[in-house]
Short mmCIF file of C-alpha atoms and ligand atoms in Angstrom, two decimals:
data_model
loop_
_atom_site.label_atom_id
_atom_site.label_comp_id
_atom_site.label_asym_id
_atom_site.label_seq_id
_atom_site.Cartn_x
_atom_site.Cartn_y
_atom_site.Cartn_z
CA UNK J 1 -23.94 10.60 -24.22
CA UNK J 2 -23.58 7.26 -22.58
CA UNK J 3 -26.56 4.73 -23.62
CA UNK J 4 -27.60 0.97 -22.95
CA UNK J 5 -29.67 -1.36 -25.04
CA UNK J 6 -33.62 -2.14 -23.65
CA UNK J 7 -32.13 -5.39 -22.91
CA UNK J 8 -29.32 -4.16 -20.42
CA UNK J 9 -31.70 -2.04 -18.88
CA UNK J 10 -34.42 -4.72 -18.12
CA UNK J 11 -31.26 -6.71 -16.61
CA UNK J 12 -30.13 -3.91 -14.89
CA UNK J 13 -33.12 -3.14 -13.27
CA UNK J 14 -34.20 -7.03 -12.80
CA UNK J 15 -37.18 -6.40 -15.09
CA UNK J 16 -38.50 -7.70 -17.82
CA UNK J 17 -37.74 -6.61 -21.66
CA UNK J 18 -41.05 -6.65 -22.05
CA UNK J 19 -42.11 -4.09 -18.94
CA UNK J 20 -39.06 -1.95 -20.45
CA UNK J 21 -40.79 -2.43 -23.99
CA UNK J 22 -44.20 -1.62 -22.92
CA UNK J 23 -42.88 1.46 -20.46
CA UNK J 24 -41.07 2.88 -23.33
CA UNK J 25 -44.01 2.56 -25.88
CA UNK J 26 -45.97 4.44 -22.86
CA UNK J 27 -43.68 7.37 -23.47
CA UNK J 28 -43.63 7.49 -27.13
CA UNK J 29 -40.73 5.46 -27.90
CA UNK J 30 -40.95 2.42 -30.11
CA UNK J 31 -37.83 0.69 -28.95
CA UNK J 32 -36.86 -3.24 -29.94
CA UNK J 33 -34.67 -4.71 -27.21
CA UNK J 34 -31.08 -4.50 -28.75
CA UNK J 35 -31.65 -0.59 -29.39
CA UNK J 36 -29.74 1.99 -27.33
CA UNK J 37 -31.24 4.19 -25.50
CA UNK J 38 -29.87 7.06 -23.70
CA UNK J 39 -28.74 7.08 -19.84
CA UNK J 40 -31.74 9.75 -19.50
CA UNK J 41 -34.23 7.60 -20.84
CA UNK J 42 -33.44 4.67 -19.09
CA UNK J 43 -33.86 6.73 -16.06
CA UNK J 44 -37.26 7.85 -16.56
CA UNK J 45 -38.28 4.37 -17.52
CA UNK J 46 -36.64 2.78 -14.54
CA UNK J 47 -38.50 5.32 -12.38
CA UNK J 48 -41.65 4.67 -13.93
CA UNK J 49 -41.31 1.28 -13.00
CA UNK J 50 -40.35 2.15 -9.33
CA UNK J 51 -36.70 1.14 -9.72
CA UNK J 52 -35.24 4.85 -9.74
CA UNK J 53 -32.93 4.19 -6.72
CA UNK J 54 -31.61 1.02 -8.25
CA UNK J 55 -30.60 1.81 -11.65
CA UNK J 56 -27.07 0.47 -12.68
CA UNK J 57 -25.05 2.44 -14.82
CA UNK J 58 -23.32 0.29 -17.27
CA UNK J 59 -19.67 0.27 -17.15
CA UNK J 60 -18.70 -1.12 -21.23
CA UNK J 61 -17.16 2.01 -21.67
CA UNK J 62 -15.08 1.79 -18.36
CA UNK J 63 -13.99 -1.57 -19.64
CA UNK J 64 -13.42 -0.53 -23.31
CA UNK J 65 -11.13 2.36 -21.90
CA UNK J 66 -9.28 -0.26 -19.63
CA UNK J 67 -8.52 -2.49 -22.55
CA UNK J 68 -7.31 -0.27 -24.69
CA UNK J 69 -5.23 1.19 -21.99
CA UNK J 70 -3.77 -2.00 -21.23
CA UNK J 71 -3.02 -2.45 -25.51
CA UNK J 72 -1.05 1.09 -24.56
CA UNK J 73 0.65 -0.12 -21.72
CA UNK J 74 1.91 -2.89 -23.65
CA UNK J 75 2.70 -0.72 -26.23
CA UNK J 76 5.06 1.94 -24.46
CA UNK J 77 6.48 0.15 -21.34
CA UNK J 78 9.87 -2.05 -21.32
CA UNK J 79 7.78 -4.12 -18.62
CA UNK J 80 10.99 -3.37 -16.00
CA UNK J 81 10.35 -3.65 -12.27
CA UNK J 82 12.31 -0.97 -10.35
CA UNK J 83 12.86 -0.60 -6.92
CA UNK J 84 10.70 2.66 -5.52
CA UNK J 85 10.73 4.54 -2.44
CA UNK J 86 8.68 3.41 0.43
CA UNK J 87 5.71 5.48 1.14
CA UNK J 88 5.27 6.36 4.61
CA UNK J 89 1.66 7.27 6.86
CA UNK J 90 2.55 8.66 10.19
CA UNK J 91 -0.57 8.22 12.73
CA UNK J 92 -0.90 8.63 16.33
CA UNK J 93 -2.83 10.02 19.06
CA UNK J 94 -3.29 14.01 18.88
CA UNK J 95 -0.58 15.74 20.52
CA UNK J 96 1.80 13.18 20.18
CA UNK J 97 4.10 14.78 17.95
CA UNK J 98 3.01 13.37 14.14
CA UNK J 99 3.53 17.10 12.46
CA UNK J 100 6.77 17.97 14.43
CA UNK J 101 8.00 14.39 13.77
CA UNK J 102 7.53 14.90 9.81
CA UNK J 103 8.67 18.89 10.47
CA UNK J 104 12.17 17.55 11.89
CA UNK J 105 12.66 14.61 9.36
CA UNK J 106 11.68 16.94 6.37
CA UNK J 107 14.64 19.97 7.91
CA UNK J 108 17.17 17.51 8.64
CA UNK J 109 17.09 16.18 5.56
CA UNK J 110 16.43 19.65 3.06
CA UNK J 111 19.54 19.98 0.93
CA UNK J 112 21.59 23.32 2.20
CA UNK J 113 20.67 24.76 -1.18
CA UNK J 114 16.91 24.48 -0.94
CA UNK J 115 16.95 25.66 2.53
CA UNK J 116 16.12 29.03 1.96
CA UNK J 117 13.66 28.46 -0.42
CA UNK J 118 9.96 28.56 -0.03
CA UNK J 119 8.47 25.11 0.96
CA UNK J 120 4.82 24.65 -0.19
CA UNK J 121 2.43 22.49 2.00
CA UNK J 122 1.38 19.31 -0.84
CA UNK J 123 0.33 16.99 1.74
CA UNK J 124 2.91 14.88 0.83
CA UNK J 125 6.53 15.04 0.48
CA UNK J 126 10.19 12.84 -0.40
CA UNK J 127 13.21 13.40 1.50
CA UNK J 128 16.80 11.62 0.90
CA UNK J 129 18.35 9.42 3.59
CA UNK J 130 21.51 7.71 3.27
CA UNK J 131 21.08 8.36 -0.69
CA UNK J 132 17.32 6.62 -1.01
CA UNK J 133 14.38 8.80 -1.41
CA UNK J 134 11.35 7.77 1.21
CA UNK J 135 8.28 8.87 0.64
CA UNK J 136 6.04 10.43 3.18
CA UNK J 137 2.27 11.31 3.24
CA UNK J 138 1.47 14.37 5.65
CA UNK J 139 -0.72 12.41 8.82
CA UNK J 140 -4.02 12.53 7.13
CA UNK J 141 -6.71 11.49 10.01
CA UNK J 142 -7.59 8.37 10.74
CA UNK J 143 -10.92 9.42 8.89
CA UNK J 144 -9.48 10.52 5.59
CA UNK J 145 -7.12 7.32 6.06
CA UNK J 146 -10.08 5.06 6.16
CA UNK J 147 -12.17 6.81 3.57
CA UNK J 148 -9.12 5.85 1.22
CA UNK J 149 -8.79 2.67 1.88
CA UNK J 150 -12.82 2.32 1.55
CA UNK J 151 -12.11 3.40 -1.63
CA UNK J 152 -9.88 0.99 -2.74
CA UNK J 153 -6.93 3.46 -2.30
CA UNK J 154 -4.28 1.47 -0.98
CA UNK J 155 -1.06 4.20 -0.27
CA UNK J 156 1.06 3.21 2.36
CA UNK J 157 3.29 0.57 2.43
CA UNK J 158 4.51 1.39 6.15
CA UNK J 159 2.59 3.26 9.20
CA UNK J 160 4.86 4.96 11.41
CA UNK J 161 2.55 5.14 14.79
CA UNK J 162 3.86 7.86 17.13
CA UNK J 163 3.48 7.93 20.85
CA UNK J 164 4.42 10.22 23.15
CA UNK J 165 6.50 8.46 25.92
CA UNK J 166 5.11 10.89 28.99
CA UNK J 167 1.77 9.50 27.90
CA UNK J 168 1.40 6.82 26.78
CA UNK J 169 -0.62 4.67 24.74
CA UNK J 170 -4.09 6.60 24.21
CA UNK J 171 -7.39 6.03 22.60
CA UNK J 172 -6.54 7.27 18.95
CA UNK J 173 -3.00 5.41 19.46
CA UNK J 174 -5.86 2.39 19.20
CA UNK J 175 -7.76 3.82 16.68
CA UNK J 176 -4.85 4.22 14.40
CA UNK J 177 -3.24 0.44 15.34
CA UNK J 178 -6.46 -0.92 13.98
CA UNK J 179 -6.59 1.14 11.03
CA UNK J 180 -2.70 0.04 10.28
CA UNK J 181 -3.60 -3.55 10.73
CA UNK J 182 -6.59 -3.26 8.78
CA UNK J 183 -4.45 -2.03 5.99
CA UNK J 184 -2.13 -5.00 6.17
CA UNK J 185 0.76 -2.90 6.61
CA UNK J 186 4.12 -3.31 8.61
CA UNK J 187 4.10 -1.02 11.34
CA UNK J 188 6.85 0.69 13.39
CA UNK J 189 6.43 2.49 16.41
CA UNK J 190 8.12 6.25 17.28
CA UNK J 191 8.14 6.14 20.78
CA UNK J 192 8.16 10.34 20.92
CA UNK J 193 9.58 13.29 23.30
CA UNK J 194 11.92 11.30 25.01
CA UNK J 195 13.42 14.34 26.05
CA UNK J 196 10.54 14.37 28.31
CA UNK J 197 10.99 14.42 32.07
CA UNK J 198 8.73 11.35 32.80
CA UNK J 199 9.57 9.98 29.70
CA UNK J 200 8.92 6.22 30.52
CA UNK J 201 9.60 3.89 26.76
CA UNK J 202 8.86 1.12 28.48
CA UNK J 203 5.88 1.51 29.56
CA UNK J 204 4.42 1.76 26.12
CA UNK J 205 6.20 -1.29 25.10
CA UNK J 206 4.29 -2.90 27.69
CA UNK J 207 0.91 -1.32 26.46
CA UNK J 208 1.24 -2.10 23.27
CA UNK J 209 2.11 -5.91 23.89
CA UNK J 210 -0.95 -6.19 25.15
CA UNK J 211 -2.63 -5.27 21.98
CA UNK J 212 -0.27 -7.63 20.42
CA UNK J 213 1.82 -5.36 19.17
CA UNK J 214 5.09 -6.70 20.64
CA UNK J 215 8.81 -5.28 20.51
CA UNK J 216 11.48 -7.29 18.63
CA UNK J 217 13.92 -6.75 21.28
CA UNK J 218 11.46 -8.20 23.42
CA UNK J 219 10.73 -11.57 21.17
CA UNK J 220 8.61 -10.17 19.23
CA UNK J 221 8.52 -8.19 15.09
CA UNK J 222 7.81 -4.51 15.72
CA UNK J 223 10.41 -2.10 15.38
CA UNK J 224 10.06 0.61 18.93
CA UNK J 225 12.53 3.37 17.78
CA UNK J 226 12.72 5.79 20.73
CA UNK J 227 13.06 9.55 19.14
CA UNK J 228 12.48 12.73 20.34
CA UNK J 229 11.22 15.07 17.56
CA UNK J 230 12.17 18.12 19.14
CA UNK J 231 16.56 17.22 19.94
CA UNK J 232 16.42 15.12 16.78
CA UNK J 233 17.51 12.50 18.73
CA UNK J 234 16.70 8.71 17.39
CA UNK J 235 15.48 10.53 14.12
CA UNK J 236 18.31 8.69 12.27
CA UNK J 237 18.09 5.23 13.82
CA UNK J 238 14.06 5.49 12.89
CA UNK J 239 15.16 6.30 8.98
CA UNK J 240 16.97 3.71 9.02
CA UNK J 241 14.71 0.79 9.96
CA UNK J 242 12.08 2.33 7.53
CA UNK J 243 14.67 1.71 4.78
CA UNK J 244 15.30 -1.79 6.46
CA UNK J 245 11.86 -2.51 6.71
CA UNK J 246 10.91 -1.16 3.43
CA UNK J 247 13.69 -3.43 1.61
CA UNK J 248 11.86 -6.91 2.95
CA UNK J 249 9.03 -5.48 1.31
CA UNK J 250 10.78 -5.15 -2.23
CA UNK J 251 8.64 -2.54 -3.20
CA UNK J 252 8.62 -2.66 -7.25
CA UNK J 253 7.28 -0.67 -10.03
CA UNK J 254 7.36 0.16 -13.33
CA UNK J 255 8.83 3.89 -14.45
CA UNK J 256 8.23 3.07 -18.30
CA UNK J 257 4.54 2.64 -18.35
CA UNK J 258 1.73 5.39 -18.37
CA UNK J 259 1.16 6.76 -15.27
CA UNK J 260 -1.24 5.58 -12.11
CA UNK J 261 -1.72 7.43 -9.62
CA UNK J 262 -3.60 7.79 -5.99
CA UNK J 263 -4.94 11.45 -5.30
CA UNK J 264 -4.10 12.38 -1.97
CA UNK J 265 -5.46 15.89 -1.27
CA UNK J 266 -7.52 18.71 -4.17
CA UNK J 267 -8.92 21.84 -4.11
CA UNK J 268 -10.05 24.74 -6.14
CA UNK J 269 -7.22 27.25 -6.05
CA UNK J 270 -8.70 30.50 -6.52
CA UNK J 271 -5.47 31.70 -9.33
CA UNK J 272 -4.28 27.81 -10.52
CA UNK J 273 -7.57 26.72 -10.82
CA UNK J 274 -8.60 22.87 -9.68
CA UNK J 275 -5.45 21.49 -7.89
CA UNK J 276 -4.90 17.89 -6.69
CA UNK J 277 -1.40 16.36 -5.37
CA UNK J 278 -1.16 13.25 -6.62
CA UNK J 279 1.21 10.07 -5.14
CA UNK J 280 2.17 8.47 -8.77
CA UNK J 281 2.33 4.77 -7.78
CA UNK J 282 3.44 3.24 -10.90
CA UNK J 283 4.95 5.02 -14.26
CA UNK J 284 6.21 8.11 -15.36
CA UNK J 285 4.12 11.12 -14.99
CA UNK J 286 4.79 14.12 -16.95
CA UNK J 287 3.69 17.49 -18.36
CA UNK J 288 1.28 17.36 -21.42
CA UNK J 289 -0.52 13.55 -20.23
CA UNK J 290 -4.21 13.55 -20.42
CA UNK J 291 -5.31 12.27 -17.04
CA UNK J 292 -8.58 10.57 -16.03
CA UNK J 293 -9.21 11.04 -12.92
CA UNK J 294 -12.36 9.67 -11.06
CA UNK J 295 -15.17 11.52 -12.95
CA UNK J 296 -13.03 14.89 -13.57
CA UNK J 297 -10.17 14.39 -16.86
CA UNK J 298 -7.62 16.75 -17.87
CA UNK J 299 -4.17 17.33 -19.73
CA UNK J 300 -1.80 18.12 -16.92
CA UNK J 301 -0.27 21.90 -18.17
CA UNK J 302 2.66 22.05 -15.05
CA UNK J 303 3.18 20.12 -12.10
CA UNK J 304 5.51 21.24 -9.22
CA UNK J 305 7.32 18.82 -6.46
CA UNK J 306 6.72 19.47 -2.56
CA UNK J 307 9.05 22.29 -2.75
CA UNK J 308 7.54 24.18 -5.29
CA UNK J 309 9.94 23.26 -7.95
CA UNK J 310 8.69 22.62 -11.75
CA UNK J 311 8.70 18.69 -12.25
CA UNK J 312 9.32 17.69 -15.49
CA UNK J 313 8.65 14.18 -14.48
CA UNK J 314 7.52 11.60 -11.53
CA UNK J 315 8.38 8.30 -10.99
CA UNK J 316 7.05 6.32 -9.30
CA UNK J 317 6.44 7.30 -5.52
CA UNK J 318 6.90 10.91 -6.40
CA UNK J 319 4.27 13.23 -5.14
CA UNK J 320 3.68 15.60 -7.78
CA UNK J 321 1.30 18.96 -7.49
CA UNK J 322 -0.51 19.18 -11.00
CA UNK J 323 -2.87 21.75 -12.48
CA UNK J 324 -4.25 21.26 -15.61
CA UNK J 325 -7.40 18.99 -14.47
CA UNK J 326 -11.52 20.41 -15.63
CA UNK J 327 -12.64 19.64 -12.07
CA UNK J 328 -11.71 18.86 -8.46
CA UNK J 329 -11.71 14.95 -8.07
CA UNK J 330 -11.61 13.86 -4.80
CA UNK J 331 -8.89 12.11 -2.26
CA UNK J 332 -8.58 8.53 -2.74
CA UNK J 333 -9.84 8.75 -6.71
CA UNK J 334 -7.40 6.86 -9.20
CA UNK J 335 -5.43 8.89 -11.91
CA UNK J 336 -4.80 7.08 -15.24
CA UNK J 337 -3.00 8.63 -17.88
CA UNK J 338 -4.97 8.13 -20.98
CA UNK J 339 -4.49 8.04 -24.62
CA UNK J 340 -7.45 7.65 -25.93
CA UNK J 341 -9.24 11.33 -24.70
CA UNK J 342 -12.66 11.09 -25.91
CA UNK J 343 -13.23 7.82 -24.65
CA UNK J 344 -11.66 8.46 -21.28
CA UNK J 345 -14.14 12.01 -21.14
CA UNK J 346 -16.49 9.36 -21.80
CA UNK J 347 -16.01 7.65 -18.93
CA UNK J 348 -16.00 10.61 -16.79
CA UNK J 349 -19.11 11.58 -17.82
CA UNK J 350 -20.42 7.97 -17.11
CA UNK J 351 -19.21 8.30 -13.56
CA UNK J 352 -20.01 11.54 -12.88
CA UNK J 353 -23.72 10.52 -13.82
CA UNK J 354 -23.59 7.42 -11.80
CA UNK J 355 -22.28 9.47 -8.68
CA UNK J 356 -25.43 12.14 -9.53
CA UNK J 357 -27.77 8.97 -9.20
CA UNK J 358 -26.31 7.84 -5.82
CA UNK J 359 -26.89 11.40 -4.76
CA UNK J 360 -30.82 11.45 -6.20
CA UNK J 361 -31.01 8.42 -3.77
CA UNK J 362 -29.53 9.51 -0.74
CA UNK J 363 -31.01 12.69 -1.13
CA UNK J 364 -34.35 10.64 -1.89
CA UNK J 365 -36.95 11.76 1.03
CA UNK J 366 -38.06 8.25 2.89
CA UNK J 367 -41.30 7.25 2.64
CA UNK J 368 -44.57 8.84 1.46
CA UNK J 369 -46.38 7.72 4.56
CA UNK J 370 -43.35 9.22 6.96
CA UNK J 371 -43.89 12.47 5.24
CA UNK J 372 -47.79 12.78 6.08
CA UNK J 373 -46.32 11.77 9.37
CA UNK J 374 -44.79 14.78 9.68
CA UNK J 375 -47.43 17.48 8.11
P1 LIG C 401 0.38 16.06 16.59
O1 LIG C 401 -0.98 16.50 17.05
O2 LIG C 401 0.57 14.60 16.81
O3 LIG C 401 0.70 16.47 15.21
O4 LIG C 401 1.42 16.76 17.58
P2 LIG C 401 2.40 17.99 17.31
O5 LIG C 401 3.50 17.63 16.39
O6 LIG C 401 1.60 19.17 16.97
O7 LIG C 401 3.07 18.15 18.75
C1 LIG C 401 2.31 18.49 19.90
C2 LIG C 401 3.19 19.25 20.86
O8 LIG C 401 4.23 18.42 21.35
C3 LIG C 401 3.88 20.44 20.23
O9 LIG C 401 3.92 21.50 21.17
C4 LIG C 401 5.29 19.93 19.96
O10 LIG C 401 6.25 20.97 19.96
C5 LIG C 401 5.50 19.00 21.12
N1 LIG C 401 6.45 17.92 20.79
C6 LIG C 401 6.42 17.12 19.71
N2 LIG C 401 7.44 16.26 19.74
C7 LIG C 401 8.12 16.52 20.88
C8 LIG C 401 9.30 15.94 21.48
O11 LIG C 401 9.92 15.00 20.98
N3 LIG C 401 9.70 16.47 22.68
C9 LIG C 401 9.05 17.50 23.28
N4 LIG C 401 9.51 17.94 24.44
N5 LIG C 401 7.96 18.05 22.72
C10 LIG C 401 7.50 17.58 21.55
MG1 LIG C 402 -0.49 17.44 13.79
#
């Protein structure tokens, strides 16, 4: 089990050794302060001394793990910097045409052989354009989007934001600018159904100057592709520039280290068992790696592409389905492929607990004083 010295505790807790000393002693325990004691322990003791909502879980093992990772990385990669595919976040006001966008882009581009075959919903999926893969990540909401990036989960490197021509510029068309600029990304715009009668492009050029967001063929550095998702129309001309504007990026990584990853979407399936679709954004992934993955770890036993196809591997970009993992993690948790299992179930462990404590406290009823309030 994880454990902390007296010391670490007091500084934790911003007490003194000697409270910790004297608390411990209290309950029994004749502790000096460079002893370990147990993550349990120091939990009673911090509540004792009124600090239960503050205890800080110490992360030595996180950063023993990460060290000897890194000793691994430099171990088994060739340190080469590839180019990868772009990975692509379409947003947009609802009703705008994000899923029939993504539906059209994804048939147009399904080899004839794989046509027929049964296409399985990942949340994420690669097609091939002019002989480059691009990565795309289903429209998540805004919501999930943000949550990510809260979390540190940086995915995208371009936002496609969609608008419907007949309407225009809308409140989530907003929502989803700010969350785009927020995440420092290069943004082009899909001005949608085209087809449309009423169909007026320039009129959301014009709204979306205003928000700053200004055409290039009007002076200014966003991309407007006019497409209409349901002829196909523009659908090329908009693949294009996301190669175009992918390649002034030159998005790198590296295919020959251990695996890191971004977990876009998990559940418990009730035959495969926990299920997560992970976006590998840097190394190799494949069958038979031991994953850590937030709080949950796991050797992967299969993992199968957006088609439903076996993967034996994925690069970088790749979006892979894997099964093999002890729990559910959650969307925006990190994977790491690990060498070192025990200390990596370590960690795990020492995360899970520390996500249990920030649960006591929000579950934690307010006050004594608001509860008599109540009775
Ligand atoms: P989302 O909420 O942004 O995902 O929007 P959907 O993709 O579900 O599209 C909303 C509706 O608009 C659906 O009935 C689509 O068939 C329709 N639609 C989407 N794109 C186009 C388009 O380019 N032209 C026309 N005429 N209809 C479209
Ligand atoms: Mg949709």
């Amino acid at each position: 089990p994880p454990t902390m010295t007296v010391k670490e505790l007091a500084d934790s807790l911003g007490a003194s050794a000697a409270d910790v000393i004297r608390t411990l002693m209290q309950n029994g325990i004749m502790a000096t302060i460079n002893q370990q004691i147990d993550y349990d322990t120091a939990e009673i003791i911090a509540s004792e001394l009124g600090y239960e909502t503050r205890l800080v879980v110490p992360q030595t093992d996180e950063e023993k793990l990460l060290a000897e990772l890194e000793e691994e990385q430099k171990r088994v990669s060739k340190g080469v910097l590839q180019p990868r595919p772009p990975v692509i976040t379409v947003m947009g006001h609802v009703d705008h045409g994000k899923t029939k966008l993504l539906d059209t882009i994804r048939k147009t581009n399904v080899v004839a052989g794989e046509a027929g075959g049964i296409t399985q919903h990942i949340g994420a999926y690669q097609v091939e354009y002019q002989g480059r893969k691009i990565t795309f990540l289903d429209t998540p909401g805004h919501e999930a989007f943000t949550a990510m990036r809260a979390r540190g989960a940086q995915v995208t490197d371009i936002v496609v934001l969609v608008v419907a021509a007949d309407d225009g510029v809308r409140p989530q068309t907003l929502e989803a600018l700010a969350h785009a600029r927020a995440a420092n990304v290069p943004i082009v715009v899909a001005i949608n159904k085209i087809d449309r009668e009423g169909a007026n492009p320039d009129r959301v050029k014009q709204q979306l100057s205003e928000q700053g967001l200004v055409p290039d063929d009007w002076g200014g550095d966003t991309p407007f592709i006019p497409v209409s998702a349901l002829t196909g129309e523009g659908i090329q001309d908009l693949l294009s520039i996301l190669l175009l504007v992918a390649d002034m990026r030159e998005l790198k990584a590296d295919p020959t280290r251990l695996a890191e990853g971004t977990i876009i979407e998990a559940h418990l399936d009730p035959n495969q068992g926990p299920t997560a679709t992970v976006l590998v954004q840097n190394g190799t992934l494949k069958p038979r790696d031991f994953v850590l993955v937030g709080s949950v770890t796991g050797r992967i036993r299969v993992m199968f592409d957006d088609k439903g196809q076996k993967l034996r591997k994925a690069e970088p970009s790749t979006p892979a389905r894997i099964i093999g993992l002890e729990g559910v993690p959650e969307a925006g948790d990190k994977l790491l492929v690990v060498t070192d299992e025990k200390l990596a179930k370590q960690v795990a462990l020492q995360r899970a607990k520390a996500a249990q404590a920030a649960a006591l406290v929000s579950n934690r009823p307010a006050s004594l004083e608001e509860l008599f309030k109540n009775a």
